[in-house]
Amino acid sequence: MSTLKVATIQDTSGNNSSTPAGIASGTAKAWVNFEADGTVGIINNFNVSSITDGGTGIFTVNFNNALASANYTMTGGAHTFSTDFTPIAVSLDARSSGGTSITTKTTSACAIITSASTTDTDPVNASALFFE
């Protein structure tokens, strides 16, 4: 295998410069798109080995390769087929392991919940992205 070492990367017109460090810090370290109603199934992913179904609206995303620290950011979205267009939030599950979001994030997994208003729900489709 070869290694390419550069200080700056540019597009073919010589514009839009970036450093390797800038690229590495601005990319998702893991992401997943999954079916969440009924049997949980991964549709597509990067660096996600599996999803554990912990009950209605409760999921744990397990990473293939551990993240550098548990100080990452998570964001996500979800939807269901509904006539009332109720928004579904995807957030850290701060209820498990003593009730703080710090305990729900490790370098190897992240506990998340999906909820409509204050009610946990299994959306048809959900996505979660993880950035360091």
Protein backbone atom coordinates (compact mmCIF):
# COMPACT_ATOMS: atom_id res chain seq x y z
CA MET A 1 0.00 0.00 0.00
CA SER A 2 1.21 3.52 -0.78
CA THR A 3 0.97 6.62 1.38
CA LEU A 4 0.31 10.03 -0.08
CA LYS A 5 1.50 12.89 2.14
CA VAL A 6 0.39 16.43 1.28
CA ALA A 7 0.04 19.71 3.16
CA THR A 8 -2.79 21.14 1.04
CA ILE A 9 -5.42 19.67 -1.25
CA GLN A 10 -7.04 21.78 -4.01
CA ASP A 11 -9.60 21.21 -6.72
CA THR A 12 -8.44 20.99 -10.35
CA SER A 13 -8.86 24.75 -10.91
CA GLY A 14 -6.48 25.54 -8.02
CA ASN A 15 -9.28 26.79 -5.75
CA ASN A 16 -11.05 25.42 -2.70
CA SER A 17 -7.97 24.54 -0.68
CA SER A 18 -8.17 22.34 2.36
CA THR A 19 -5.75 20.62 4.69
CA PRO A 20 -5.90 16.92 5.55
CA ALA A 21 -6.62 17.89 9.18
CA GLY A 22 -9.54 20.07 8.07
CA ILE A 23 -10.98 17.25 6.03
CA ALA A 24 -10.57 14.72 8.85
CA SER A 25 -12.24 16.94 11.45
CA GLY A 26 -15.15 17.88 9.19
CA THR A 27 -16.29 14.42 8.19
CA ALA A 28 -18.68 12.10 9.97
CA LYS A 29 -16.90 9.39 11.94
CA ALA A 30 -20.01 7.21 11.73
CA TRP A 31 -23.53 7.40 10.31
CA VAL A 32 -26.46 5.07 9.90
CA ASN A 33 -29.82 5.00 8.14
CA PHE A 34 -32.10 2.30 9.53
CA GLU A 35 -35.62 0.90 9.58
CA ALA A 36 -36.99 1.22 13.08
CA ASP A 37 -40.57 -0.03 13.04
CA GLY A 38 -40.94 -3.74 13.56
CA THR A 39 -37.62 -5.50 13.05
CA VAL A 40 -34.74 -3.02 13.18
CA GLY A 41 -32.58 -3.21 10.07
CA ILE A 42 -29.67 -1.15 8.79
CA ILE A 43 -30.31 0.29 5.32
CA ASN A 44 -26.93 1.93 4.85
CA ASN A 45 -24.07 2.99 7.11
CA PHE A 46 -20.48 4.00 7.65
CA ASN A 47 -18.61 2.58 10.66
CA VAL A 48 -21.72 1.07 12.28
CA SER A 49 -21.70 -2.65 13.07
CA SER A 50 -25.23 -3.04 14.42
CA ILE A 51 -28.18 -1.41 16.14
CA THR A 52 -29.62 -2.81 19.34
CA ASP A 53 -33.39 -2.40 19.81
CA GLY A 54 -34.04 -1.52 23.46
CA GLY A 55 -37.80 -1.16 23.18
CA THR A 56 -40.15 1.39 21.63
CA GLY A 57 -38.07 4.35 20.44
CA ILE A 58 -34.90 3.20 22.23
CA PHE A 59 -31.83 2.18 20.21
CA THR A 60 -28.11 1.71 20.69
CA VAL A 61 -25.87 2.38 17.69
CA ASN A 62 -22.74 0.21 17.86
CA PHE A 63 -19.60 1.35 16.04
CA ASN A 64 -17.32 -0.91 13.97
CA ASN A 65 -14.21 1.07 14.91
CA ALA A 66 -14.14 2.96 18.19
CA LEU A 67 -14.21 6.74 18.05
CA ALA A 68 -11.24 8.64 19.48
CA SER A 69 -13.24 9.84 22.52
CA ALA A 70 -16.77 9.95 23.87
CA ASN A 71 -16.87 13.73 23.36
CA TYR A 72 -18.53 13.50 19.95
CA THR A 73 -21.66 15.16 18.65
CA MET A 74 -24.72 13.27 17.45
CA THR A 75 -27.50 14.55 15.24
CA GLY A 76 -30.28 12.74 13.46
CA GLY A 77 -33.69 12.70 11.91
CA ALA A 78 -36.63 10.34 11.55
CA HIS A 79 -39.99 10.02 9.88
CA THR A 80 -43.10 7.90 9.92
CA PHE A 81 -46.01 7.54 7.57
CA SER A 82 -48.70 9.61 9.22
CA THR A 83 -51.50 11.93 8.22
CA ASP A 84 -50.84 14.37 11.08
CA PHE A 85 -47.17 15.07 10.19
CA THR A 86 -46.03 14.75 13.80
CA PRO A 87 -42.31 15.54 14.00
CA ILE A 88 -40.07 12.80 15.37
CA ALA A 89 -36.97 13.84 17.28
CA VAL A 90 -33.76 11.79 17.42
CA SER A 91 -31.67 12.54 20.51
CA LEU A 92 -29.30 11.10 23.06
CA ASP A 93 -31.02 8.78 25.51
CA ALA A 94 -30.29 10.59 28.76
CA ARG A 95 -32.50 8.22 30.76
CA SER A 96 -30.25 5.16 30.74
CA SER A 97 -27.38 4.48 33.11
CA GLY A 98 -28.25 7.08 35.69
CA GLY A 99 -29.91 9.68 33.52
CA THR A 100 -27.08 11.72 32.00
CA SER A 101 -26.13 11.92 28.34
CA ILE A 102 -22.49 11.44 29.37
CA THR A 103 -23.25 7.83 30.31
CA THR A 104 -25.06 7.10 27.04
CA LYS A 105 -22.04 7.90 24.86
CA THR A 106 -18.99 5.66 24.78
CA THR A 107 -16.30 5.32 22.14
CA SER A 108 -17.92 2.08 20.96
CA ALA A 109 -21.67 2.87 21.12
CA CYS A 110 -24.30 5.57 21.57
CA ALA A 111 -27.80 5.22 23.05
CA ILE A 112 -30.45 7.25 21.21
CA ILE A 113 -34.20 7.72 21.43
CA THR A 114 -36.83 8.64 18.86
CA SER A 115 -39.89 10.43 20.14
CA ALA A 116 -42.94 12.34 18.96
CA SER A 117 -43.61 15.08 21.49
CA THR A 118 -43.07 13.27 24.80
CA THR A 119 -43.92 9.76 23.58
CA ASP A 120 -41.22 7.33 22.46
CA THR A 121 -42.06 5.97 19.03
CA ASP A 122 -40.57 3.62 16.44
CA PRO A 123 -40.28 5.62 13.22
CA VAL A 124 -40.41 3.98 9.82
CA ASN A 125 -36.93 5.33 9.06
CA ALA A 126 -34.29 7.00 11.21
CA SER A 127 -30.79 8.37 10.64
CA ALA A 128 -28.02 9.28 13.06
CA LEU A 129 -24.67 10.98 12.35
CA PHE A 130 -21.68 11.19 14.65
CA PHE A 131 -18.94 13.86 14.45
CA GLU A 132 -15.80 14.34 16.56
